[in-house]
Amino acid sequence: MGPKRKHRESTQRQDGSIKVKKVGYGGNDRSGWLARLPDSWVPYVQLARLSPPAGLCLIYFPHIFGILHAAILQKSSPSEVLRTSAVILGGSFFVSNAIHIWNDIIDAPLDALVERTSRRPIPRGAITKQAALAFTATQAAGAGLFLSSLPYPLNQSVLYAMPSILLWTYYPWAKRHTRCPQLVLGFVLAWGIVVGSLAMGVEPFAIGPVGSGVKPRVDISTSCLFAASVIWTMIYDTVYAHLDLKDDLKAGIKSLAVLYRDETKPLLWKLLGLMITLLLVGGTASDMGNLYFIIAVGGTAASLGLLIVKVDLNDSSSCWWWFSNGFWSVGGSITGGLLAEYLYQQTM
């Protein structure tokens, strides 16, 4: 069942933060374990979106896809998969912190115009932009340290990470420059598949030096998984964008939700069809077995299909519920399908 329709209920706290019962991912909540932290710590934790850690999970899922897919392709040992997964989780933690803080720094003027985000730490004055910038620099540096864990020279690892770095830096402006910021977000999140593959020593693409005569090579199965992940992000982030549709229209913020409005669901069905096609083609290209097709492809189709049918895009609480629960079911389905295929392969 989805959430019942309800009015927004909020409570002003002494430190200026606001607890919004309707939507739990605005960077302004202080419930649960955050309530036990010193007041001076709270704005930093809120900036990093560590409660709930939805952003961290959404960044980590594509990395896990890449790790497991690479492990299947090259028949990696379980110990290598576990070690790589743990290291990448650490890197994802710092990346998530850095990009959320950076996004809040750039978006502060727009956040002040939207009800759900107007009480985030920077708009409400709980932390200065200078302090937030210093904080995001420390987190970016922490993420950079994990590049050395890739099995390549550091300069090559930096080059592989550069598309992600550049697009994460640009992303806050995407909602000003383009009607499809979800595509930008999808690409940069899906790049985790590339990083996960590289961390396992598998290059999903290869481009030789200019004049070397080496032909560019792209792995079809990894490319399909990458594109499917891009579309997955476009689907759930468009639902998420409907949380603030009315405020976004007033503020001039662009998104697929703003572009399609009442025609969003037909768009989501088309995107789902394309995503399932890509998962099928990618699975076939890499000779996946029935476990992948049943769990990863079937689970994704069922989870996102149910989301599209059930979500009420005119109700923010419904959008939040299906976003926050839907990404777990889809991410879990793809991870579960790849993991089941890998474990089955280990018994062969």
mmCIF file of C-alpha atoms in Angstrom:
data_model
loop_
_atom_site.group_PDB
_atom_site.id
_atom_site.type_symbol
_atom_site.label_atom_id
_atom_site.label_comp_id
_atom_site.label_asym_id
_atom_site.label_seq_id
_atom_site.Cartn_x
_atom_site.Cartn_y
_atom_site.Cartn_z
ATOM 1 C CA MET A 1 0.000 0.000 0.000
ATOM 2 C CA GLY A 2 1.073 3.556 -0.598
ATOM 3 C CA PRO A 3 0.787 6.434 1.827
ATOM 4 C CA LYS A 4 -2.485 8.029 2.767
ATOM 5 C CA ARG A 5 -3.029 11.585 1.664
ATOM 6 C CA LYS A 6 -2.280 14.047 4.447
ATOM 7 C CA HIS A 7 -1.606 17.702 5.021
ATOM 8 C CA ARG A 8 1.885 19.045 5.650
ATOM 9 C CA GLU A 9 2.772 19.139 9.317
ATOM 10 C CA SER A 10 5.936 20.887 10.476
ATOM 11 C CA THR A 11 7.479 21.881 13.779
ATOM 12 C CA GLN A 12 9.938 24.729 14.271
ATOM 13 C CA ARG A 13 12.887 23.791 16.485
ATOM 14 C CA GLN A 14 14.962 26.015 18.731
ATOM 15 C CA ASP A 15 18.053 25.746 16.488
ATOM 16 C CA GLY A 16 16.055 26.929 13.471
ATOM 17 C CA SER A 17 15.695 23.548 11.796
ATOM 18 C CA ILE A 18 12.256 22.292 10.948
ATOM 19 C CA LYS A 19 10.867 18.794 11.236
ATOM 20 C CA VAL A 20 8.640 18.086 8.264
ATOM 21 C CA LYS A 21 6.558 14.991 8.867
ATOM 22 C CA LYS A 22 5.319 14.777 5.328
ATOM 23 C CA VAL A 23 8.616 14.481 3.487
ATOM 24 C CA GLY A 24 11.760 13.111 5.105
ATOM 25 C CA TYR A 25 14.564 14.105 2.730
ATOM 26 C CA GLY A 26 14.812 17.864 2.664
ATOM 27 C CA GLY A 27 18.094 18.365 4.502
ATOM 28 C CA ASN A 28 16.216 20.067 7.323
ATOM 29 C CA ASP A 29 15.048 17.192 9.518
ATOM 30 C CA ARG A 30 16.288 16.523 13.066
ATOM 31 C CA SER A 31 14.499 13.365 14.077
ATOM 32 C CA GLY A 32 15.940 10.017 15.152
ATOM 33 C CA TRP A 33 19.650 9.917 15.971
ATOM 34 C CA LEU A 34 20.123 13.526 14.851
ATOM 35 C CA ALA A 35 18.135 14.659 17.892
ATOM 36 C CA ARG A 36 20.944 13.376 20.132
ATOM 37 C CA LEU A 37 23.709 15.331 18.404
ATOM 38 C CA PRO A 38 25.066 18.693 19.625
ATOM 39 C CA ASP A 39 23.351 21.617 17.911
ATOM 40 C CA SER A 40 26.614 22.713 16.266
ATOM 41 C CA TRP A 41 26.978 19.349 14.490
ATOM 42 C CA VAL A 42 23.463 19.154 13.085
ATOM 43 C CA PRO A 43 23.825 21.566 10.099
ATOM 44 C CA TYR A 44 26.834 19.623 8.808
ATOM 45 C CA VAL A 45 25.046 16.273 9.014
ATOM 46 C CA GLN A 46 22.005 17.799 7.329
ATOM 47 C CA LEU A 47 24.157 19.239 4.553
ATOM 48 C CA ALA A 48 25.619 15.793 3.885
ATOM 49 C CA ARG A 49 22.121 14.186 3.890
ATOM 50 C CA LEU A 50 23.201 11.444 6.262
ATOM 51 C CA SER A 51 19.735 11.062 7.772
ATOM 52 C CA PRO A 52 18.202 9.308 5.964
ATOM 53 C CA PRO A 53 21.171 8.206 3.822
ATOM 54 C CA ALA A 54 19.103 7.859 0.636
ATOM 55 C CA GLY A 55 21.641 9.791 -1.420
ATOM 56 C CA LEU A 56 24.514 7.567 -0.304
ATOM 57 C CA CYS A 57 22.569 4.447 -1.242
ATOM 58 C CA LEU A 58 21.636 5.836 -4.658
ATOM 59 C CA ILE A 59 25.303 6.604 -5.326
ATOM 60 C CA TYR A 60 26.464 3.198 -4.066
ATOM 61 C CA PHE A 61 23.975 1.045 -5.976
ATOM 62 C CA PRO A 62 25.482 1.672 -9.465
ATOM 63 C CA HIS A 63 28.951 0.977 -8.098
ATOM 64 C CA ILE A 64 27.713 -2.386 -6.810
ATOM 65 C CA PHE A 65 26.137 -3.081 -10.207
ATOM 66 C CA GLY A 66 29.516 -2.470 -11.819
ATOM 67 C CA ILE A 67 31.420 -4.568 -9.287
ATOM 68 C CA LEU A 68 29.112 -7.586 -9.565
ATOM 69 C CA HIS A 69 28.851 -7.348 -13.348
ATOM 70 C CA ALA A 70 32.635 -7.252 -13.672
ATOM 71 C CA ALA A 71 32.955 -10.132 -11.206
ATOM 72 C CA ILE A 72 30.644 -12.226 -13.376
ATOM 73 C CA LEU A 73 32.536 -11.375 -16.574
ATOM 74 C CA GLN A 74 35.932 -12.328 -15.191
ATOM 75 C CA LYS A 75 34.874 -14.894 -12.557
ATOM 76 C CA SER A 76 36.392 -12.986 -9.636
ATOM 77 C CA SER A 77 36.839 -14.523 -6.197
ATOM 78 C CA PRO A 78 34.347 -13.684 -3.402
ATOM 79 C CA SER A 79 37.125 -12.143 -1.325
ATOM 80 C CA GLU A 80 37.976 -9.733 -4.145
ATOM 81 C CA VAL A 81 34.313 -8.767 -4.540
ATOM 82 C CA LEU A 82 33.897 -8.149 -0.800
ATOM 83 C CA ARG A 83 37.104 -6.139 -0.506
ATOM 84 C CA THR A 84 36.281 -3.984 -3.509
ATOM 85 C CA SER A 85 32.695 -3.430 -2.322
ATOM 86 C CA ALA A 86 33.927 -2.241 1.079
ATOM 87 C CA VAL A 87 36.481 0.142 -0.418
ATOM 88 C CA ILE A 88 33.968 1.578 -2.881
ATOM 89 C CA LEU A 89 31.448 2.082 -0.063
ATOM 90 C CA GLY A 90 34.003 4.293 1.669
ATOM 91 C CA GLY A 91 34.571 6.288 -1.490
ATOM 92 C CA SER A 92 30.817 6.594 -2.103
ATOM 93 C CA PHE A 93 30.364 7.974 1.415
ATOM 94 C CA PHE A 94 32.722 10.874 0.762
ATOM 95 C CA VAL A 95 31.384 11.468 -2.751
ATOM 96 C CA SER A 96 27.831 11.627 -1.415
ATOM 97 C CA ASN A 97 28.810 14.097 1.289
ATOM 98 C CA ALA A 98 30.744 16.306 -1.107
ATOM 99 C CA ILE A 99 28.131 16.521 -3.847
ATOM 100 C CA HIS A 100 25.208 17.119 -1.483
ATOM 101 C CA ILE A 101 27.046 19.981 0.222
ATOM 102 C CA TRP A 102 28.161 21.451 -3.118
ATOM 103 C CA ASN A 103 24.617 21.226 -4.430
ATOM 104 C CA ASP A 104 23.287 23.086 -1.367
ATOM 105 C CA ILE A 105 25.890 25.843 -1.753
ATOM 106 C CA ILE A 106 24.935 26.534 -5.362
ATOM 107 C CA ASP A 107 21.208 25.962 -4.829
ATOM 108 C CA ALA A 108 20.836 28.098 -1.701
ATOM 109 C CA PRO A 109 19.051 30.995 -3.522
ATOM 110 C CA LEU A 110 16.615 28.554 -5.158
ATOM 111 C CA ASP A 111 16.167 26.527 -1.966
ATOM 112 C CA ALA A 112 14.997 29.671 -0.207
ATOM 113 C CA LEU A 113 12.092 29.887 -2.689
ATOM 114 C CA VAL A 114 10.833 26.326 -2.159
ATOM 115 C CA GLU A 115 8.857 25.435 0.966
ATOM 116 C CA ARG A 116 10.412 21.998 1.530
ATOM 117 C CA THR A 117 14.001 23.236 1.166
ATOM 118 C CA SER A 118 13.755 26.746 2.603
ATOM 119 C CA ARG A 119 14.879 25.563 6.064
ATOM 120 C CA ARG A 120 17.999 23.780 4.896
ATOM 121 C CA PRO A 121 21.128 24.828 6.815
ATOM 122 C CA ILE A 122 22.376 27.504 4.395
ATOM 123 C CA PRO A 123 19.052 29.233 3.607
ATOM 124 C CA ARG A 124 18.114 29.355 7.300
ATOM 125 C CA GLY A 125 21.515 30.767 8.251
ATOM 126 C CA ALA A 126 22.708 27.820 10.366
ATOM 127 C CA ILE A 127 25.962 27.642 8.391
ATOM 128 C CA THR A 128 27.748 30.067 6.069
ATOM 129 C CA LYS A 129 28.587 29.281 2.461
ATOM 130 C CA GLN A 130 32.278 29.661 3.316
ATOM 131 C CA ALA A 131 32.060 27.021 6.043
ATOM 132 C CA ALA A 132 30.055 24.731 3.774
ATOM 133 C CA LEU A 133 32.629 25.154 1.003
ATOM 134 C CA ALA A 134 35.441 24.202 3.374
ATOM 135 C CA PHE A 135 33.426 21.174 4.485
ATOM 136 C CA THR A 136 32.776 19.979 0.939
ATOM 137 C CA ALA A 137 36.467 20.423 0.115
ATOM 138 C CA THR A 138 37.415 18.032 2.931
ATOM 139 C CA GLN A 139 34.885 15.479 1.684
ATOM 140 C CA ALA A 140 36.067 15.809 -1.913
ATOM 141 C CA ALA A 141 39.622 15.261 -0.724
ATOM 142 C CA GLY A 142 38.481 12.142 1.142
ATOM 143 C CA ALA A 143 36.808 10.841 -2.014
ATOM 144 C CA GLY A 144 39.970 11.581 -3.999
ATOM 145 C CA LEU A 145 42.038 9.380 -1.703
ATOM 146 C CA PHE A 146 39.990 6.383 -2.753
ATOM 147 C CA LEU A 147 41.028 6.835 -6.384
ATOM 148 C CA SER A 148 44.374 5.362 -5.414
ATOM 149 C CA SER A 149 42.568 2.093 -4.644
ATOM 150 C CA LEU A 150 41.804 1.552 -8.342
ATOM 151 C CA PRO A 151 44.213 -0.928 -9.970
ATOM 152 C CA TYR A 152 45.605 1.712 -12.335
ATOM 153 C CA PRO A 153 48.199 4.500 -12.135
ATOM 154 C CA LEU A 154 46.745 7.484 -10.267
ATOM 155 C CA ASN A 155 46.799 9.762 -13.306
ATOM 156 C CA GLN A 156 44.810 7.182 -15.282
ATOM 157 C CA SER A 157 42.343 6.751 -12.401
ATOM 158 C CA VAL A 158 41.823 10.515 -12.287
ATOM 159 C CA LEU A 159 41.094 10.538 -16.028
ATOM 160 C CA TYR A 160 38.535 7.763 -15.614
ATOM 161 C CA ALA A 161 36.876 9.730 -12.788
ATOM 162 C CA MET A 162 36.978 13.077 -14.605
ATOM 163 C CA PRO A 163 33.553 12.803 -16.336
ATOM 164 C CA SER A 164 31.967 12.203 -12.943
ATOM 165 C CA ILE A 165 33.881 15.047 -11.297
ATOM 166 C CA LEU A 166 32.969 17.533 -14.022
ATOM 167 C CA LEU A 167 29.298 16.590 -14.155
ATOM 168 C CA TRP A 168 28.878 16.541 -10.362
ATOM 169 C CA THR A 169 30.355 20.038 -10.343
ATOM 170 C CA TYR A 170 27.983 21.178 -13.074
ATOM 171 C CA TYR A 171 24.832 19.405 -11.873
ATOM 172 C CA PRO A 172 23.452 22.192 -9.604
ATOM 173 C CA TRP A 173 23.223 24.437 -12.671
ATOM 174 C CA ALA A 174 21.484 21.775 -14.803
ATOM 175 C CA LYS A 175 18.071 22.705 -13.430
ATOM 176 C CA ARG A 176 18.716 26.273 -14.626
ATOM 177 C CA HIS A 177 20.136 25.436 -18.070
ATOM 178 C CA THR A 178 18.160 22.395 -19.205
ATOM 179 C CA ARG A 179 14.666 20.971 -18.948
ATOM 180 C CA CYS A 180 16.149 17.546 -18.288
ATOM 181 C CA PRO A 181 18.460 17.744 -15.244
ATOM 182 C CA GLN A 182 17.421 14.147 -14.507
ATOM 183 C CA LEU A 183 19.458 13.043 -17.531
ATOM 184 C CA VAL A 184 22.562 14.779 -16.172
ATOM 185 C CA LEU A 185 22.006 13.231 -12.755
ATOM 186 C CA GLY A 186 21.395 9.829 -14.317
ATOM 187 C CA PHE A 187 24.637 9.943 -16.291
ATOM 188 C CA VAL A 188 26.775 10.963 -13.332
ATOM 189 C CA LEU A 189 25.219 8.385 -11.006
ATOM 190 C CA ALA A 190 25.498 5.638 -13.619
ATOM 191 C CA TRP A 191 29.195 6.448 -13.942
ATOM 192 C CA GLY A 192 29.491 4.475 -10.724
ATOM 193 C CA ILE A 193 29.088 1.359 -12.900
ATOM 194 C CA VAL A 194 32.234 2.376 -14.770
ATOM 195 C CA VAL A 195 34.115 3.012 -11.518
ATOM 196 C CA GLY A 196 32.896 -0.267 -10.012
ATOM 197 C CA SER A 197 34.047 -2.174 -13.097
ATOM 198 C CA LEU A 198 37.415 -0.432 -13.049
ATOM 199 C CA ALA A 199 37.839 -1.212 -9.350
ATOM 200 C CA MET A 200 37.571 -4.881 -10.307
ATOM 201 C CA GLY A 201 40.169 -4.421 -13.045
ATOM 202 C CA VAL A 202 37.680 -4.562 -15.922
ATOM 203 C CA GLU A 203 37.730 -1.696 -18.424
ATOM 204 C CA PRO A 204 34.219 -1.195 -19.866
ATOM 205 C CA PHE A 205 35.719 0.881 -22.650
ATOM 206 C CA ALA A 206 39.172 1.512 -24.035
ATOM 207 C CA ILE A 207 40.455 4.333 -26.205
ATOM 208 C CA GLY A 208 44.057 4.214 -27.349
ATOM 209 C CA PRO A 209 46.304 7.289 -27.633
ATOM 210 C CA VAL A 210 45.773 9.490 -30.678
ATOM 211 C CA GLY A 211 47.711 8.064 -33.614
ATOM 212 C CA SER A 212 48.316 4.731 -31.905
ATOM 213 C CA GLY A 213 46.117 2.831 -34.336
ATOM 214 C CA VAL A 214 44.235 1.211 -31.411
ATOM 215 C CA LYS A 215 40.538 0.986 -32.182
ATOM 216 C CA PRO A 216 38.107 2.205 -29.473
ATOM 217 C CA ARG A 217 36.373 -0.665 -27.681
ATOM 218 C CA VAL A 218 33.121 -0.556 -25.711
ATOM 219 C CA ASP A 219 31.647 -3.502 -23.830
ATOM 220 C CA ILE A 220 28.011 -3.848 -24.959
ATOM 221 C CA SER A 221 26.685 -5.485 -21.792
ATOM 222 C CA THR A 222 28.222 -2.855 -19.510
ATOM 223 C CA SER A 223 26.972 -0.087 -21.801
ATOM 224 C CA CYS A 224 23.413 -1.449 -21.601
ATOM 225 C CA LEU A 225 23.623 -1.671 -17.820
ATOM 226 C CA PHE A 226 24.949 1.897 -17.754
ATOM 227 C CA ALA A 227 22.132 3.222 -19.944
ATOM 228 C CA ALA A 228 19.513 1.320 -17.925
ATOM 229 C CA SER A 229 20.858 2.916 -14.753
ATOM 230 C CA VAL A 230 20.638 6.370 -16.350
ATOM 231 C CA ILE A 231 16.972 5.758 -17.140
ATOM 232 C CA TRP A 232 16.297 4.359 -13.662
ATOM 233 C CA THR A 233 17.542 7.657 -12.204
ATOM 234 C CA MET A 234 15.409 9.647 -14.638
ATOM 235 C CA ILE A 235 12.317 7.737 -13.483
ATOM 236 C CA TYR A 236 12.754 8.035 -9.728
ATOM 237 C CA ASP A 237 14.115 11.587 -9.822
ATOM 238 C CA THR A 238 11.176 12.743 -11.926
ATOM 239 C CA VAL A 239 8.845 11.340 -9.264
ATOM 240 C CA TYR A 240 10.990 13.101 -6.638
ATOM 241 C CA ALA A 241 10.770 16.374 -8.599
ATOM 242 C CA HIS A 242 6.982 16.270 -8.321
ATOM 243 C CA LEU A 243 7.428 16.870 -4.579
ATOM 244 C CA ASP A 244 8.087 20.545 -5.264
ATOM 245 C CA LEU A 245 6.328 21.012 -8.604
ATOM 246 C CA LYS A 246 4.226 24.020 -7.607
ATOM 247 C CA ASP A 247 7.153 25.824 -5.974
ATOM 248 C CA ASP A 248 9.466 24.943 -8.872
ATOM 249 C CA LEU A 249 7.026 26.468 -11.357
ATOM 250 C CA LYS A 250 6.984 29.700 -9.370
ATOM 251 C CA ALA A 251 10.772 29.772 -8.952
ATOM 252 C CA GLY A 252 11.540 28.945 -12.597
ATOM 253 C CA ILE A 253 13.319 25.683 -11.723
ATOM 254 C CA LYS A 254 13.442 23.252 -14.653
ATOM 255 C CA SER A 255 12.881 19.499 -14.590
ATOM 256 C CA LEU A 256 11.062 16.724 -16.424
ATOM 257 C CA ALA A 257 8.275 17.109 -13.859
ATOM 258 C CA VAL A 258 7.910 20.767 -14.842
ATOM 259 C CA LEU A 259 8.134 19.936 -18.548
ATOM 260 C CA TYR A 260 5.582 17.101 -18.578
ATOM 261 C CA ARG A 261 3.392 17.886 -15.516
ATOM 262 C CA ASP A 262 0.143 15.945 -16.006
ATOM 263 C CA GLU A 263 1.712 13.911 -18.827
ATOM 264 C CA THR A 264 4.514 12.539 -16.659
ATOM 265 C CA LYS A 265 3.141 9.019 -16.277
ATOM 266 C CA PRO A 266 3.083 8.274 -20.034
ATOM 267 C CA LEU A 267 6.714 9.403 -20.111
ATOM 268 C CA LEU A 268 7.581 7.124 -17.190
ATOM 269 C CA TRP A 269 6.026 4.114 -18.950
ATOM 270 C CA LYS A 270 8.116 4.786 -22.057
ATOM 271 C CA LEU A 271 11.265 5.125 -19.976
ATOM 272 C CA LEU A 272 10.479 1.885 -18.143
ATOM 273 C CA GLY A 273 10.025 0.049 -21.437
ATOM 274 C CA LEU A 274 13.391 1.306 -22.646
ATOM 275 C CA MET A 275 15.075 0.397 -19.360
ATOM 276 C CA ILE A 276 13.758 -3.171 -19.444
ATOM 277 C CA THR A 277 14.853 -3.536 -23.065
ATOM 278 C CA LEU A 278 18.372 -2.428 -22.145
ATOM 279 C CA LEU A 279 18.532 -4.869 -19.213
ATOM 280 C CA LEU A 280 17.411 -7.690 -21.504
ATOM 281 C CA VAL A 281 19.898 -6.827 -24.248
ATOM 282 C CA GLY A 282 22.735 -6.381 -21.760
ATOM 283 C CA GLY A 283 21.963 -9.659 -20.021
ATOM 284 C CA THR A 284 21.873 -11.500 -23.328
ATOM 285 C CA ALA A 285 25.157 -9.919 -24.457
ATOM 286 C CA SER A 286 26.926 -11.147 -21.319
ATOM 287 C CA ASP A 287 25.287 -14.605 -21.355
ATOM 288 C CA MET A 288 23.413 -14.132 -18.095
ATOM 289 C CA GLY A 289 21.287 -17.001 -16.820
ATOM 290 C CA ASN A 290 17.687 -17.243 -15.680
ATOM 291 C CA LEU A 291 18.410 -15.875 -12.213
ATOM 292 C CA TYR A 292 19.440 -12.518 -13.647
ATOM 293 C CA PHE A 293 16.427 -12.286 -15.940
ATOM 294 C CA ILE A 294 13.927 -13.301 -13.260
ATOM 295 C CA ILE A 295 15.314 -11.261 -10.356
ATOM 296 C CA ALA A 296 16.976 -8.259 -11.984
ATOM 297 C CA VAL A 297 14.781 -7.746 -15.036
ATOM 298 C CA GLY A 298 11.530 -9.123 -13.627
ATOM 299 C CA GLY A 299 11.980 -7.436 -10.252
ATOM 300 C CA THR A 300 12.757 -4.092 -11.866
ATOM 301 C CA ALA A 301 9.757 -4.289 -14.192
ATOM 302 C CA ALA A 302 7.426 -5.207 -11.319
ATOM 303 C CA SER A 303 8.795 -2.604 -8.893
ATOM 304 C CA LEU A 304 8.796 0.344 -11.286
ATOM 305 C CA GLY A 305 5.534 -0.719 -12.895
ATOM 306 C CA LEU A 306 3.864 -0.741 -9.478
ATOM 307 C CA LEU A 307 5.392 2.650 -8.670
ATOM 308 C CA ILE A 308 4.076 4.228 -11.856
ATOM 309 C CA VAL A 309 0.596 2.783 -11.318
ATOM 310 C CA LYS A 310 0.302 3.660 -7.647
ATOM 311 C CA VAL A 311 2.118 6.982 -7.175
ATOM 312 C CA ASP A 312 -0.082 10.074 -6.992
ATOM 313 C CA LEU A 313 2.069 12.744 -8.597
ATOM 314 C CA ASN A 314 -0.211 15.467 -7.229
ATOM 315 C CA ASP A 315 0.453 14.411 -3.630
ATOM 316 C CA SER A 316 3.916 15.113 -2.218
ATOM 317 C CA SER A 317 3.599 12.479 0.504
ATOM 318 C CA SER A 318 2.801 9.846 -2.133
ATOM 319 C CA CYS A 319 5.763 10.945 -4.261
ATOM 320 C CA TRP A 320 8.086 10.741 -1.258
ATOM 321 C CA TRP A 321 6.808 7.333 -0.181
ATOM 322 C CA TRP A 322 7.184 5.751 -3.608
ATOM 323 C CA PHE A 323 10.546 7.416 -4.220
ATOM 324 C CA SER A 324 12.023 6.381 -0.882
ATOM 325 C CA ASN A 325 10.688 2.824 -1.091
ATOM 326 C CA GLY A 326 10.888 2.333 -4.842
ATOM 327 C CA PHE A 327 14.621 2.911 -5.201
ATOM 328 C CA TRP A 328 15.289 0.165 -2.654
ATOM 329 C CA SER A 329 13.201 -2.385 -4.536
ATOM 330 C CA VAL A 330 14.738 -1.593 -7.925
ATOM 331 C CA GLY A 331 18.299 -1.285 -6.663
ATOM 332 C CA GLY A 332 17.775 -4.458 -4.653
ATOM 333 C CA SER A 333 16.355 -6.289 -7.682
ATOM 334 C CA ILE A 334 19.296 -5.458 -9.955
ATOM 335 C CA THR A 335 21.828 -6.138 -7.203
ATOM 336 C CA GLY A 336 20.027 -9.347 -6.264
ATOM 337 C CA GLY A 337 19.903 -10.572 -9.857
ATOM 338 C CA LEU A 338 23.586 -9.898 -10.456
ATOM 339 C CA LEU A 339 24.552 -11.384 -7.080
ATOM 340 C CA ALA A 340 22.468 -14.516 -7.670
ATOM 341 C CA GLU A 341 24.066 -14.947 -11.085
ATOM 342 C CA TYR A 342 27.539 -14.489 -9.579
ATOM 343 C CA LEU A 343 26.906 -16.970 -6.749
ATOM 344 C CA TYR A 344 25.485 -19.523 -9.177
ATOM 345 C CA GLN A 345 28.556 -19.084 -11.324
ATOM 346 C CA GLN A 346 30.736 -19.824 -8.280
ATOM 347 C CA THR A 347 29.106 -23.246 -7.941
ATOM 348 C CA MET A 348 29.813 -24.239 -11.536
#
